[in-house]
Short mmCIF file of C-alpha atoms in Angstrom, two decimals:
data_model
loop_
_atom_site.label_atom_id
_atom_site.label_comp_id
_atom_site.label_asym_id
_atom_site.label_seq_id
_atom_site.Cartn_x
_atom_site.Cartn_y
_atom_site.Cartn_z
CA MET O 24 -0.29 0.32 0.32
CA THR O 25 1.03 3.52 -0.96
CA ASP O 26 -0.23 6.87 -0.26
CA GLN O 27 -2.50 6.77 -3.01
CA ALA O 28 -4.76 4.82 -1.87
CA THR O 29 -7.76 7.26 -1.16
CA THR O 30 -10.89 5.27 -0.45
CA THR O 31 -12.16 2.31 2.04
CA PHE O 32 -13.89 -0.86 1.27
CA ALA O 33 -16.13 0.13 2.04
CA ASP O 34 -16.60 2.71 -0.25
CA VAL O 35 -15.03 0.51 -3.44
CA SER O 36 -17.45 -2.01 -3.00
CA ARG O 37 -20.61 -0.14 -2.52
CA VAL O 38 -23.74 -0.92 -3.82
CA GLU O 39 -27.05 1.32 -4.25
CA GLU O 40 -30.44 -0.85 -4.15
CA VAL O 41 -32.55 1.49 -7.38
CA ALA O 42 -34.64 -1.01 -7.41
CA PRO O 43 -36.33 -4.02 -5.65
CA GLY O 44 -33.38 -6.08 -6.06
CA ARG O 45 -31.66 -4.32 -8.36
CA PHE O 46 -28.05 -2.24 -7.66
CA THR O 47 -25.58 -0.25 -9.25
CA ALA O 48 -21.60 0.24 -8.36
CA ALA O 49 -19.04 1.52 -9.93
CA ALA O 50 -15.79 -0.89 -10.24
CA HIS O 51 -12.95 1.54 -9.02
CA PRO O 52 -10.29 1.59 -11.50
CA GLU O 53 -7.11 1.09 -9.26
CA TRP O 54 -8.71 -1.91 -8.34
CA THR O 55 -7.54 -3.65 -11.08
CA ILE O 56 -4.81 -5.72 -12.27
CA GLY O 57 -4.31 -5.43 -15.75
CA GLY O 58 -6.72 -2.70 -16.00
CA LYS O 59 -9.58 -5.57 -14.98
CA PRO O 60 -11.56 -5.15 -11.59
CA ASN O 61 -10.41 -8.22 -9.05
CA GLY O 62 -11.84 -10.41 -8.97
CA GLY O 63 -12.74 -11.42 -4.80
CA TYR O 64 -13.30 -8.02 -5.43
CA LEU O 65 -16.50 -7.88 -7.54
CA LEU O 66 -17.50 -11.22 -5.64
CA ALA O 67 -18.28 -8.66 -2.26
CA MET O 68 -19.23 -6.60 -4.24
CA LEU O 69 -22.18 -9.38 -5.25
CA GLY O 70 -22.11 -10.65 -1.38
CA ARG O 71 -22.83 -7.06 -0.19
CA ALA O 72 -25.52 -6.64 -2.96
CA ALA O 73 -26.98 -10.26 -1.64
CA THR O 74 -26.55 -9.81 2.03
CA SER O 75 -28.58 -6.61 1.88
CA SER O 76 -31.39 -8.03 0.11
CA ALA O 77 -32.14 -11.10 2.57
CA SER O 78 -32.83 -11.51 6.15
CA HIS O 79 -29.24 -12.87 6.79
CA ARG O 80 -26.52 -11.25 7.38
CA ASP O 81 -22.81 -13.40 6.68
CA VAL O 82 -22.13 -14.84 4.21
CA LEU O 83 -21.30 -18.70 4.70
CA ALA O 84 -20.42 -19.78 1.25
CA ALA O 85 -20.32 -18.39 -1.95
CA SER O 86 -19.90 -19.40 -5.19
CA ALA O 87 -19.22 -17.68 -8.60
CA HIS O 88 -18.36 -18.13 -12.07
CA TYR O 89 -16.34 -15.52 -14.59
CA LEU O 90 -17.79 -14.93 -17.98
CA ARG O 91 -15.70 -11.91 -18.81
CA ALA O 92 -13.91 -8.98 -17.46
CA PRO O 93 -15.54 -5.64 -17.11
CA GLU O 94 -14.20 -2.82 -17.10
CA PRO O 95 -13.59 -0.11 -14.27
CA GLY O 96 -16.71 2.10 -14.22
CA PRO O 97 -20.72 1.06 -13.36
CA VAL O 98 -21.88 -1.87 -12.91
CA GLU O 99 -24.95 -3.68 -12.34
CA LEU O 100 -26.00 -6.09 -9.62
CA GLY O 101 -29.22 -8.14 -9.98
CA VAL O 102 -30.59 -9.99 -7.18
CA GLU O 103 -33.17 -13.02 -6.40
CA VAL O 104 -33.61 -14.30 -3.21
CA LEU O 105 -34.37 -17.80 -3.47
CA ARG O 106 -35.08 -19.24 -0.43
CA THR O 107 -35.37 -17.94 3.22
CA GLY O 108 -35.08 -20.05 6.08
CA ARG O 109 -34.58 -20.23 9.48
CA SER O 110 -30.71 -20.93 9.72
CA ALA O 111 -29.98 -20.05 6.19
CA SER O 112 -30.89 -18.07 2.72
CA GLN O 113 -30.02 -18.78 -0.02
CA VAL O 114 -29.36 -16.08 -3.05
CA ARG O 115 -28.29 -15.57 -6.25
CA ALA O 116 -26.60 -12.43 -7.64
CA ARG O 117 -25.42 -11.84 -11.33
CA LEU O 118 -22.97 -8.73 -12.13
CA THR O 119 -23.54 -7.15 -16.00
CA GLN O 120 -22.13 -4.09 -17.50
CA ASN O 121 -23.94 -2.86 -20.31
CA ASP O 122 -26.67 -5.57 -20.02
CA THR O 123 -24.01 -8.64 -20.83
CA SER O 124 -24.08 -10.82 -17.95
CA CYS O 125 -19.28 -10.66 -15.90
CA VAL O 126 -20.19 -12.80 -13.15
CA GLU O 127 -22.39 -15.16 -12.18
CA ALA O 128 -22.54 -16.12 -8.02
CA MET O 129 -24.45 -17.54 -5.44
CA PHE O 130 -24.48 -17.38 -1.97
CA THR O 131 -25.95 -19.17 1.01
CA LEU O 132 -25.94 -16.51 3.72
CA GLY O 133 -26.48 -17.42 7.54
CA ALA O 134 -25.09 -15.42 10.64
CA LEU O 135 -21.80 -16.01 12.29
CA ASP O 136 -21.24 -17.12 16.05
CA ALA O 137 -18.98 -14.06 17.07
CA GLU O 138 -17.99 -16.81 20.52
CA SER O 139 -18.16 -19.35 18.19
CA LYS O 140 -14.53 -21.54 18.31
CA PRO O 141 -13.28 -24.52 16.36
CA TYR O 142 -14.86 -27.91 17.55
CA TRP O 143 -12.21 -29.94 15.77
CA GLY O 144 -9.91 -28.62 12.78
CA GLU O 145 -7.25 -31.29 12.77
CA GLY O 146 -7.70 -31.52 8.70
CA MET O 147 -6.88 -27.97 8.16
CA PRO O 148 -3.62 -27.25 8.23
CA GLU O 149 -2.09 -24.21 11.22
CA PRO O 150 -0.98 -20.83 10.36
CA GLU O 151 2.57 -21.10 9.10
CA GLY O 152 4.54 -19.10 7.54
CA ARG O 153 6.57 -15.33 8.57
CA GLU O 154 5.43 -12.75 11.07
CA TYR O 155 3.04 -9.49 9.57
CA ALA O 156 6.83 -7.62 9.59
CA ASP O 157 9.06 -10.04 8.31
CA CYS O 158 7.07 -9.90 5.06
CA VAL O 159 7.94 -7.56 1.91
CA PRO O 160 4.81 -5.16 0.98
CA VAL O 161 4.38 -5.92 -2.75
CA THR O 162 3.05 -2.93 -4.71
CA GLY O 163 2.13 -2.10 -8.34
CA PRO O 164 3.77 -1.00 -10.77
CA ALA O 165 6.45 1.75 -10.34
CA GLY O 166 5.48 5.01 -12.27
CA GLY O 167 1.88 3.32 -12.92
CA GLY O 168 1.03 1.52 -15.90
CA PRO O 169 -0.66 -1.27 -16.62
CA GLY O 170 -0.68 -4.03 -13.76
CA PRO O 171 -1.12 -5.09 -10.63
CA VAL O 172 -2.53 -1.59 -9.42
CA ILE O 173 -5.06 -2.70 -6.95
CA MET O 174 -0.83 -3.36 -4.90
CA ASP O 175 -1.01 -0.17 -4.10
CA GLN O 176 -4.47 -0.45 -2.98
CA VAL O 177 -3.76 -2.51 0.16
CA ASP O 178 -0.69 -3.76 1.81
CA LEU O 179 -0.14 -7.22 1.13
CA ARG O 180 3.09 -8.50 2.56
CA ILE O 181 4.60 -12.00 0.96
CA GLN O 182 7.54 -13.62 2.80
CA PRO O 183 10.64 -13.02 1.26
CA GLU O 184 11.25 -16.98 0.45
CA ASP O 185 8.21 -16.96 -2.03
CA LEU O 186 9.38 -13.45 -3.77
CA GLY O 187 11.60 -15.31 -6.23
CA PHE O 188 9.60 -14.71 -9.07
CA GLY O 189 10.56 -10.87 -8.58
CA ARG O 190 14.08 -11.70 -9.86
CA GLY O 191 12.66 -14.52 -12.04
CA ALA O 192 13.54 -17.92 -9.95
CA PRO O 193 10.00 -18.71 -8.50
CA SER O 194 10.57 -21.34 -5.91
CA GLY O 195 8.87 -24.17 -7.76
CA ALA O 196 6.55 -24.69 -4.63
CA GLY O 197 3.64 -23.42 -5.97
CA VAL O 198 3.31 -21.24 -2.95
CA LEU O 199 2.84 -17.75 -1.71
CA ARG O 200 2.62 -16.88 2.31
CA GLY O 201 2.13 -13.44 3.88
CA TRP O 202 -0.82 -10.88 5.15
CA LEU O 203 -3.28 -8.23 3.45
CA GLY O 204 -4.37 -5.55 5.09
CA LEU O 205 -7.43 -3.16 4.52
CA PRO O 206 -7.16 0.39 2.92
CA GLY O 207 -6.84 2.59 6.32
CA GLY O 208 -6.63 -0.41 8.65
CA ALA O 209 -9.63 -1.37 8.66
CA ASP O 210 -11.01 -4.75 9.66
CA PHE O 211 -11.87 -6.94 7.77
CA ASP O 212 -15.52 -8.46 7.71
CA PRO O 213 -16.97 -11.75 6.01
CA LEU O 214 -17.97 -9.26 2.65
CA SER O 215 -13.82 -7.97 2.57
CA LEU O 216 -12.84 -11.89 3.25
CA LEU O 217 -14.43 -12.54 -0.01
CA TYR O 218 -11.80 -10.36 -1.63
CA ALA O 219 -8.84 -11.29 0.20
CA VAL O 220 -9.24 -15.20 -0.58
CA ASP O 221 -8.81 -13.38 -3.91
CA ALA O 222 -5.96 -10.95 -3.12
CA PHE O 223 -2.71 -12.53 -4.05
CA PRO O 224 -1.26 -13.17 -7.05
CA PRO O 225 -1.31 -16.75 -8.87
CA ALA O 226 0.14 -19.25 -6.57
CA THR O 227 1.72 -19.80 -10.24
CA LEU O 228 3.95 -17.42 -10.12
CA ASP O 229 5.83 -19.29 -7.62
CA ILE O 230 5.75 -21.69 -10.30
CA ALA O 231 6.85 -20.20 -14.20
CA LEU O 232 6.17 -17.05 -15.08
CA THR O 233 3.05 -16.53 -17.23
CA GLY O 234 0.45 -13.97 -18.30
CA TRP O 235 -2.71 -14.05 -16.53
CA VAL O 236 -4.56 -16.36 -14.78
CA PRO O 237 -7.52 -15.19 -14.96
CA THR O 238 -10.66 -17.20 -12.89
CA LEU O 239 -13.17 -19.66 -14.17
CA GLU O 240 -14.73 -20.28 -10.86
CA LEU O 241 -14.26 -19.38 -7.00
CA THR O 242 -16.33 -20.77 -4.08
CA ALA O 243 -15.41 -19.11 -0.51
CA TYR O 244 -16.44 -20.31 2.36
CA VAL O 245 -16.75 -17.71 5.31
CA ARG O 246 -15.63 -19.94 8.64
CA ALA O 247 -15.71 -17.22 11.67
CA LEU O 248 -16.06 -13.30 11.96
CA PRO O 249 -12.52 -12.40 11.91
CA ALA O 250 -11.21 -10.88 14.90
CA PRO O 251 -9.34 -7.10 14.28
CA GLY O 252 -6.04 -6.18 12.37
CA PRO O 253 -4.46 -8.02 8.79
CA VAL O 254 -5.06 -11.48 7.79
CA ARG O 255 -2.16 -13.93 7.32
CA VAL O 256 -2.95 -15.59 3.72
CA LEU O 257 -1.72 -18.85 1.82
CA HIS O 258 -2.28 -19.05 -1.20
CA LYS O 259 -0.97 -22.60 -3.34
CA ALA O 260 -1.29 -23.91 -6.49
CA GLN O 261 -2.64 -27.39 -6.44
CA LEU O 262 -2.01 -29.42 -10.43
CA ILE O 263 -1.62 -28.13 -13.19
CA GLU O 264 -3.36 -30.11 -16.00
CA GLY O 265 -4.87 -28.79 -19.97
CA ASN O 266 -4.25 -25.49 -19.46
CA ARG O 267 -6.22 -24.86 -16.09
CA VAL O 268 -5.16 -24.68 -12.61
CA ASP O 269 -6.80 -25.45 -8.85
CA GLU O 270 -5.44 -22.69 -6.42
CA VAL O 271 -6.62 -23.19 -2.83
CA CYS O 272 -6.50 -19.67 -0.05
CA LEU O 273 -6.66 -19.64 3.62
CA VAL O 274 -7.17 -17.12 5.84
CA TRP O 275 -6.21 -16.89 9.43
CA ASP O 276 -7.31 -13.42 11.40
CA SER O 277 -5.15 -12.48 13.82
CA ARG O 278 -5.50 -15.02 16.33
CA GLY O 279 -4.22 -17.48 14.52
CA ARG O 280 -8.22 -18.53 13.15
CA LEU O 281 -8.79 -20.15 10.27
CA VAL O 282 -11.61 -17.53 9.45
CA ALA O 283 -11.70 -18.33 5.40
CA GLN O 284 -11.27 -20.68 3.12
CA ALA O 285 -11.38 -21.33 -1.01
CA THR O 286 -10.75 -23.49 -3.94
CA GLN O 287 -10.75 -21.95 -7.73
CA LEU O 288 -10.00 -22.97 -11.55
CA ALA O 289 -7.98 -20.37 -13.25
CA GLY O 290 -7.28 -20.63 -16.75
CA ILE O 291 -3.64 -20.59 -17.30
CA ARG O 292 -0.92 -20.82 -21.00
CA LEU O 293 2.63 -22.48 -20.18
CA ASP O 294 4.89 -23.62 -22.57
CA PRO O 295 5.12 -27.61 -22.30
CA PRO O 296 7.82 -28.88 -20.26
CA ALA O 297 11.07 -29.46 -20.68
CA MET S 20 -23.05 -53.40 -4.16
CA THR S 21 -25.75 -55.90 -4.12
CA ASP S 22 -27.71 -58.33 -6.68
CA GLN S 23 -30.37 -55.27 -5.99
CA ALA S 24 -28.73 -52.93 -7.77
CA THR S 25 -30.66 -52.66 -11.52
CA THR S 26 -30.31 -49.79 -13.36
CA THR S 27 -27.37 -47.84 -14.56
CA PHE S 28 -25.74 -44.58 -14.09
CA ALA S 29 -27.13 -43.38 -16.98
CA ASP S 30 -30.60 -44.52 -16.16
CA VAL S 31 -30.76 -43.26 -13.02
CA SER S 32 -29.87 -39.55 -14.17
CA ARG S 33 -31.28 -39.95 -17.27
CA VAL S 34 -33.10 -36.37 -18.38
CA GLU S 35 -35.83 -35.57 -21.01
CA GLU S 36 -35.60 -32.33 -22.90
CA VAL S 37 -39.07 -30.78 -22.95
CA ALA S 38 -39.12 -27.66 -24.61
CA PRO S 39 -35.88 -25.20 -24.83
CA GLY S 40 -33.97 -25.57 -21.83
CA ARG S 41 -36.76 -27.51 -19.38
CA PHE S 42 -36.13 -31.33 -18.97
CA THR S 43 -37.63 -34.01 -16.52
CA ALA S 44 -36.54 -37.08 -15.45
CA ALA S 45 -36.95 -38.85 -12.02
CA ALA S 46 -35.06 -39.41 -9.08
CA HIS S 47 -34.85 -42.84 -8.72
CA PRO S 48 -35.92 -44.09 -5.01
CA GLU S 49 -33.16 -46.27 -4.41
CA TRP S 50 -30.23 -43.52 -4.94
CA THR S 51 -30.92 -41.78 -1.66
CA ILE S 52 -28.83 -42.07 1.73
CA GLY S 53 -32.21 -41.87 4.71
CA GLY S 54 -35.09 -41.66 1.75
CA LYS S 55 -33.49 -38.11 0.01
CA PRO S 56 -31.58 -37.91 -3.08
CA ASN S 57 -27.92 -37.99 -2.89
CA GLY S 58 -27.06 -34.54 -3.95
CA GLY S 59 -23.54 -35.39 -5.99
CA TYR S 60 -26.37 -37.37 -7.79
CA LEU S 61 -28.60 -34.25 -8.50
CA LEU S 62 -25.84 -32.65 -9.64
CA ALA S 63 -24.83 -34.85 -12.58
CA MET S 64 -28.14 -34.75 -13.92
CA LEU S 65 -28.49 -31.17 -13.78
CA GLY S 66 -24.69 -31.43 -15.73
CA ARG S 67 -26.65 -33.79 -17.93
CA ALA S 68 -29.16 -30.94 -18.30
CA ALA S 69 -26.65 -28.55 -18.56
CA THR S 70 -24.36 -30.34 -21.61
CA SER S 71 -26.98 -31.11 -23.57
CA SER S 72 -28.29 -27.38 -24.01
CA ALA S 73 -24.40 -25.66 -24.37
CA SER S 74 -22.31 -26.78 -27.62
CA HIS S 75 -19.15 -27.64 -24.79
CA ARG S 76 -19.29 -31.66 -23.94
CA ASP S 77 -17.84 -31.61 -20.35
CA VAL S 78 -17.69 -30.49 -16.94
CA LEU S 79 -15.28 -28.00 -15.92
CA ALA S 80 -16.11 -26.74 -13.17
CA ALA S 81 -19.81 -26.89 -11.39
CA SER S 82 -21.03 -25.07 -8.20
CA ALA S 83 -24.22 -25.89 -6.24
CA HIS S 84 -26.11 -24.78 -3.54
CA TYR S 85 -28.93 -27.11 -2.27
CA LEU S 86 -31.86 -25.31 -0.70
CA ARG S 87 -34.08 -28.37 -0.24
CA ALA S 88 -33.74 -31.82 -0.35
CA PRO S 89 -35.94 -33.58 -3.08
CA GLU S 90 -38.22 -36.74 -2.86
CA PRO S 91 -37.47 -39.79 -5.05
CA GLY S 92 -39.52 -39.21 -8.00
CA PRO S 93 -40.50 -36.66 -10.88
CA VAL S 94 -37.88 -33.41 -10.93
CA GLU S 95 -37.33 -30.56 -13.18
CA LEU S 96 -34.52 -28.60 -14.57
CA GLY S 97 -34.02 -25.64 -16.04
CA VAL S 98 -31.25 -24.09 -18.03
CA GLU S 99 -30.12 -20.75 -19.31
CA VAL S 100 -27.02 -21.10 -21.40
CA LEU S 101 -25.57 -17.40 -20.02
CA ARG S 102 -21.89 -17.49 -22.76
CA THR S 103 -20.69 -19.45 -25.96
CA GLY S 104 -17.20 -18.71 -25.71
CA ARG S 105 -14.64 -20.42 -28.26
CA SER S 106 -13.12 -22.57 -25.03
CA ALA S 107 -15.80 -22.49 -22.67
CA SER S 108 -19.32 -22.34 -21.92
CA GLN S 109 -21.38 -21.04 -18.67
CA VAL S 110 -24.41 -21.99 -17.97
CA ARG S 111 -27.35 -21.74 -14.69
CA ALA S 112 -29.34 -24.87 -14.15
CA ARG S 113 -31.63 -25.43 -10.80
CA LEU S 114 -33.63 -28.46 -10.73
CA THR S 115 -36.91 -27.93 -8.64
CA GLN S 116 -39.80 -30.78 -7.60
CA ASN S 117 -43.27 -29.10 -7.73
CA ASP S 118 -42.27 -25.86 -9.03
CA THR S 119 -40.22 -25.53 -5.67
CA SER S 120 -36.46 -24.83 -6.55
CA CYS S 121 -34.37 -27.76 -4.65
CA VAL S 122 -30.67 -27.08 -6.09
CA GLU S 123 -29.37 -24.13 -7.62
CA ALA S 124 -26.40 -24.90 -9.89
CA MET S 125 -23.92 -22.64 -12.32
CA PHE S 126 -21.57 -24.63 -14.19
CA THR S 127 -18.50 -23.66 -16.81
CA LEU S 128 -18.01 -26.49 -19.25
CA GLY S 129 -14.90 -26.49 -22.49
CA ALA S 130 -13.55 -29.71 -23.41
CA LEU S 131 -11.37 -32.12 -21.30
CA ASP S 132 -8.78 -33.49 -23.68
CA ALA S 133 -8.31 -37.03 -23.60
CA GLU S 134 -4.07 -36.76 -24.55
CA SER S 135 -3.75 -34.30 -21.59
CA LYS S 136 -1.42 -35.08 -18.87
CA PRO S 137 -0.26 -32.95 -15.75
CA TYR S 138 2.38 -29.97 -16.38
CA TRP S 139 2.66 -29.51 -12.98
CA GLY S 140 1.10 -31.28 -9.88
CA GLU S 141 3.35 -30.69 -6.53
CA GLY S 142 0.48 -29.25 -4.70
CA MET S 143 -1.79 -32.39 -5.12
CA PRO S 144 -1.71 -35.44 -3.06
CA GLU S 145 -0.40 -38.73 -4.47
CA PRO S 146 -3.43 -41.08 -4.12
CA GLU S 147 -2.88 -42.53 -0.78
CA GLY S 148 -4.89 -45.70 0.81
CA ARG S 149 -4.97 -49.36 0.32
CA GLU S 150 -6.08 -50.94 -2.89
CA TYR S 151 -9.17 -51.90 -4.57
CA ALA S 152 -9.21 -55.85 -3.13
CA ASP S 153 -7.93 -54.57 0.12
CA CYS S 154 -11.07 -52.10 0.53
CA VAL S 155 -14.22 -54.05 2.44
CA PRO S 156 -17.84 -53.45 0.53
CA VAL S 157 -20.15 -50.97 1.99
CA THR S 158 -23.80 -51.95 2.13
CA GLY S 159 -26.74 -50.64 2.48
CA PRO S 160 -28.94 -51.29 5.84
CA ALA S 161 -29.81 -54.72 6.12
CA GLY S 162 -33.55 -55.79 5.28
CA GLY S 163 -33.77 -52.11 3.67
CA GLY S 164 -34.70 -49.21 5.92
CA PRO S 165 -34.14 -46.55 6.03
CA GLY S 166 -30.45 -45.78 5.42
CA PRO S 167 -27.74 -44.93 2.91
CA VAL S 168 -30.48 -47.23 0.41
CA ILE S 169 -27.61 -46.07 -2.31
CA MET S 170 -24.93 -48.51 -1.35
CA ASP S 171 -26.58 -51.05 -2.20
CA GLN S 172 -26.81 -49.46 -6.24
CA VAL S 173 -22.68 -48.81 -6.22
CA ASP S 174 -19.66 -50.61 -5.57
CA LEU S 175 -17.94 -49.10 -2.58
CA ARG S 176 -15.14 -49.65 -0.92
CA ILE S 177 -13.75 -48.51 2.32
CA GLN S 178 -9.92 -49.41 3.69
CA PRO S 179 -10.55 -51.16 7.05
CA GLU S 180 -8.52 -48.85 9.33
CA ASP S 181 -11.48 -45.90 7.97
CA LEU S 182 -14.01 -48.10 9.10
CA GLY S 183 -14.05 -47.64 12.76
CA PHE S 184 -17.20 -45.35 13.14
CA GLY S 185 -18.94 -49.19 12.20
CA ARG S 186 -17.72 -50.29 15.27
CA GLY S 187 -18.41 -47.49 16.95
CA ALA S 188 -14.87 -46.92 16.92
CA PRO S 189 -13.39 -43.84 14.70
CA SER S 190 -10.31 -42.92 14.22
CA GLY S 191 -10.30 -39.16 14.77
CA ALA S 192 -8.44 -38.15 11.26
CA GLY S 193 -12.00 -37.12 9.34
CA VAL S 194 -10.89 -39.31 6.21
CA LEU S 195 -12.22 -42.01 4.82
CA ARG S 196 -10.12 -43.82 1.67
CA GLY S 197 -11.74 -46.47 -1.16
CA TRP S 198 -12.72 -47.18 -4.25
CA LEU S 199 -16.23 -46.39 -5.90
CA GLY S 200 -17.43 -48.31 -8.56
CA LEU S 201 -20.47 -47.51 -11.58
CA PRO S 202 -23.52 -50.21 -11.01
CA GLY S 203 -22.90 -52.84 -13.96
CA GLY S 204 -18.86 -52.25 -13.91
CA ALA S 205 -19.72 -48.92 -16.57
CA ASP S 206 -16.73 -46.90 -17.05
CA PHE S 207 -16.53 -43.65 -14.88
CA ASP S 208 -17.44 -39.80 -17.34
CA PRO S 209 -17.55 -36.64 -16.46
CA LEU S 210 -20.85 -35.92 -15.63
CA SER S 211 -20.45 -39.61 -13.21
CA LEU S 212 -17.27 -38.35 -11.27
CA LEU S 213 -20.07 -35.47 -10.25
CA TYR S 214 -21.48 -38.42 -8.16
CA ALA S 215 -18.49 -39.60 -7.48
CA VAL S 216 -17.04 -36.80 -5.07
CA ASP S 217 -20.18 -36.67 -3.21
CA ALA S 218 -20.06 -40.67 -3.37
CA PHE S 219 -18.51 -40.95 0.02
CA PRO S 220 -20.42 -41.30 3.60
CA PRO S 221 -19.78 -38.06 5.43
CA ALA S 222 -16.13 -37.69 6.47
CA THR S 223 -16.99 -36.94 9.84
CA LEU S 224 -18.44 -40.15 10.70
CA ASP S 225 -14.62 -40.75 11.16
CA ILE S 226 -14.28 -37.85 14.07
CA ALA S 227 -17.84 -38.35 15.11
CA LEU S 228 -21.37 -40.42 15.19
CA THR S 229 -23.52 -37.89 14.12
CA GLY S 230 -26.94 -37.32 11.94
CA TRP S 231 -27.59 -36.39 8.39
CA VAL S 232 -24.43 -33.85 7.93
CA PRO S 233 -26.55 -32.19 5.35
CA THR S 234 -24.44 -30.60 2.06
CA LEU S 235 -25.65 -26.56 2.03
CA GLU S 236 -22.49 -25.76 -1.15
CA LEU S 237 -20.67 -28.19 -3.05
CA THR S 238 -17.78 -27.44 -5.69
CA ALA S 239 -16.39 -29.68 -8.15
CA TYR S 240 -13.74 -29.64 -10.83
CA VAL S 241 -13.05 -32.21 -13.54
CA ARG S 242 -9.53 -32.73 -14.05
CA ALA S 243 -9.05 -35.34 -16.44
CA LEU S 244 -11.06 -38.27 -18.67
CA PRO S 245 -11.35 -40.81 -16.17
CA ALA S 246 -9.61 -44.17 -17.78
CA PRO S 247 -11.74 -47.44 -17.63
CA GLY S 248 -12.42 -48.74 -14.09
CA PRO S 249 -13.27 -47.97 -10.65
CA VAL S 250 -11.74 -45.01 -8.70
CA ARG S 251 -9.89 -44.51 -6.43
CA VAL S 252 -11.47 -41.92 -3.52
CA LEU S 253 -10.17 -39.84 -0.98
CA HIS S 254 -12.88 -38.25 1.22
CA LYS S 255 -11.30 -35.53 4.16
CA ALA S 256 -12.98 -33.06 7.13
CA GLN S 257 -11.06 -30.00 8.03
CA LEU S 258 -12.37 -28.02 9.79
CA ILE S 259 -15.17 -28.43 12.07
CA GLU S 260 -17.31 -24.66 14.05
CA GLY S 261 -20.56 -23.04 13.95
CA ASN S 262 -22.32 -26.34 13.86
CA ARG S 263 -20.36 -26.47 9.68
CA VAL S 264 -18.12 -28.50 8.47
CA ASP S 265 -15.97 -28.33 5.48
CA GLU S 266 -15.15 -31.55 3.73
CA VAL S 267 -12.45 -32.14 0.67
CA CYS S 268 -12.75 -34.82 -1.78
CA LEU S 269 -10.33 -35.99 -4.63
CA VAL S 270 -10.92 -38.81 -6.74
CA TRP S 271 -8.28 -41.18 -8.82
CA ASP S 272 -8.87 -42.96 -12.02
CA SER S 273 -7.23 -46.41 -12.08
CA ARG S 274 -3.50 -44.87 -14.08
CA GLY S 275 -3.59 -42.84 -10.64
CA ARG S 276 -4.54 -39.63 -12.24
CA LEU S 277 -6.09 -36.92 -10.54
CA VAL S 278 -9.80 -37.15 -12.62
CA ALA S 279 -12.17 -35.26 -10.08
CA GLN S 280 -11.65 -32.97 -6.98
CA ALA S 281 -14.61 -31.35 -4.13
CA THR S 282 -15.26 -28.91 -1.92
CA GLN S 283 -18.05 -29.14 0.57
CA LEU S 284 -19.35 -27.47 2.87
CA ALA S 285 -22.23 -29.51 5.12
CA GLY S 286 -24.15 -28.77 8.57
CA ILE S 287 -23.62 -30.81 11.57
CA ARG S 288 -24.96 -31.08 14.66
CA LEU S 289 -22.77 -32.27 17.61
CA ASP S 290 -22.58 -31.85 21.36
CA PRO S 291 -19.90 -29.89 22.92
CA PRO S 292 -16.97 -30.75 22.93
CA ALA S 293 -16.29 -32.88 26.44
#
């Protein structure tokens, strides 16, 4: 994050209801990678429209299929509440630009309990990686220009061992570990966690240098209300085959509790192995 | 699987187009757990309607939110092709019963290449567990009755070490490893793999004995066309918190290649830890 960050996450993901189930919003030009809005940021915007339309306030599960990347600027969101149950509601949401669908999402909403504790978590990795102060801030392209300018809006830090891609020497492990903070040091909530699970650069950078790795599908589960402070992120690639890669993202809060997790399938172009 | 299996997977997941984008199907009474159709089976049915409506034939990614469990019997499927691209199409699909939505799904479709090979897979676990012949067939409730009668339709085998729950002694690891074969020894395809990722009993049985663990959300990626023969399955729980559990399912074909993977969020009721 540099001094260029001008807006809060609540600002850039704001939605305005213009008719029942119809919202307008603006995809911020600085919350982009290569000129295209970040996918998790768009999912958070959809989640904000979904939760403001339903009687349950927290996103428990979100899944999105990405059809086209919208341009920065005005977008519309359409929301349909499909079911309102006692403990959960289900909502469909669509982000369009110029009447063309860009993101199709589904949400299961409920209530996250601030007092909840893990009952059993032995199947989940423990938080790993260096502490916040030992990680290196990642910034956007020097002098502006077409790159991950979103990195100048947030406080994204990666541990030095995982930054080999920056000097053309990826480790080969396919793992990026570090921390994420919101503009102005704002606390995370279930909606901004939908951004957090897609905030890191592609974990494939730690394997091979490639161009854009466009998300085809992203599914996120919010598991607990996050404590104040930046979140610890582990972003890892699992399998590259047939020009597609799956990545897993785990997000822990400042207490070390897993608060969100995601899986995504993305397109990738690589030269054949030597 | 017992001699009671009477129908192929293609039969029980058949859909019939009655109008453009509108299909009818029948949820088979024997493909049920506690009288309710299996969620992966319903997703496969939706995938069949989706792929028959689009120009791309293979499911690459499927995500579904489960609103209500339908009863066995007639269901309707509505399909909307949202985008037809060069390498992928996106399709929305909904399964209803008596005009009430039961499952809301989204599909990204494409073409899986029979010749594809993994480019890099170091982030994915290797196939693990005992061989097919060393696993124990799991069957439905003795004498019929309200249980997982679907287990009599398929060839589902779990390795002995992971069957402690059957004698009230779960291992605590939250992992079930074994194999799955379709009725009549039919080969798997991308659609039946959508069933495979949800075929195993809840991995939470290996932690604590509970009632039904209803799926809230299920996302599956089909990574490769499967070779003939039964598939190897690893089904594991990761974190139980707030009456919800996430489970990961990995499916390898008879060559040991990862062909499908899934994550699901499900509801679970447990006593507080002692």
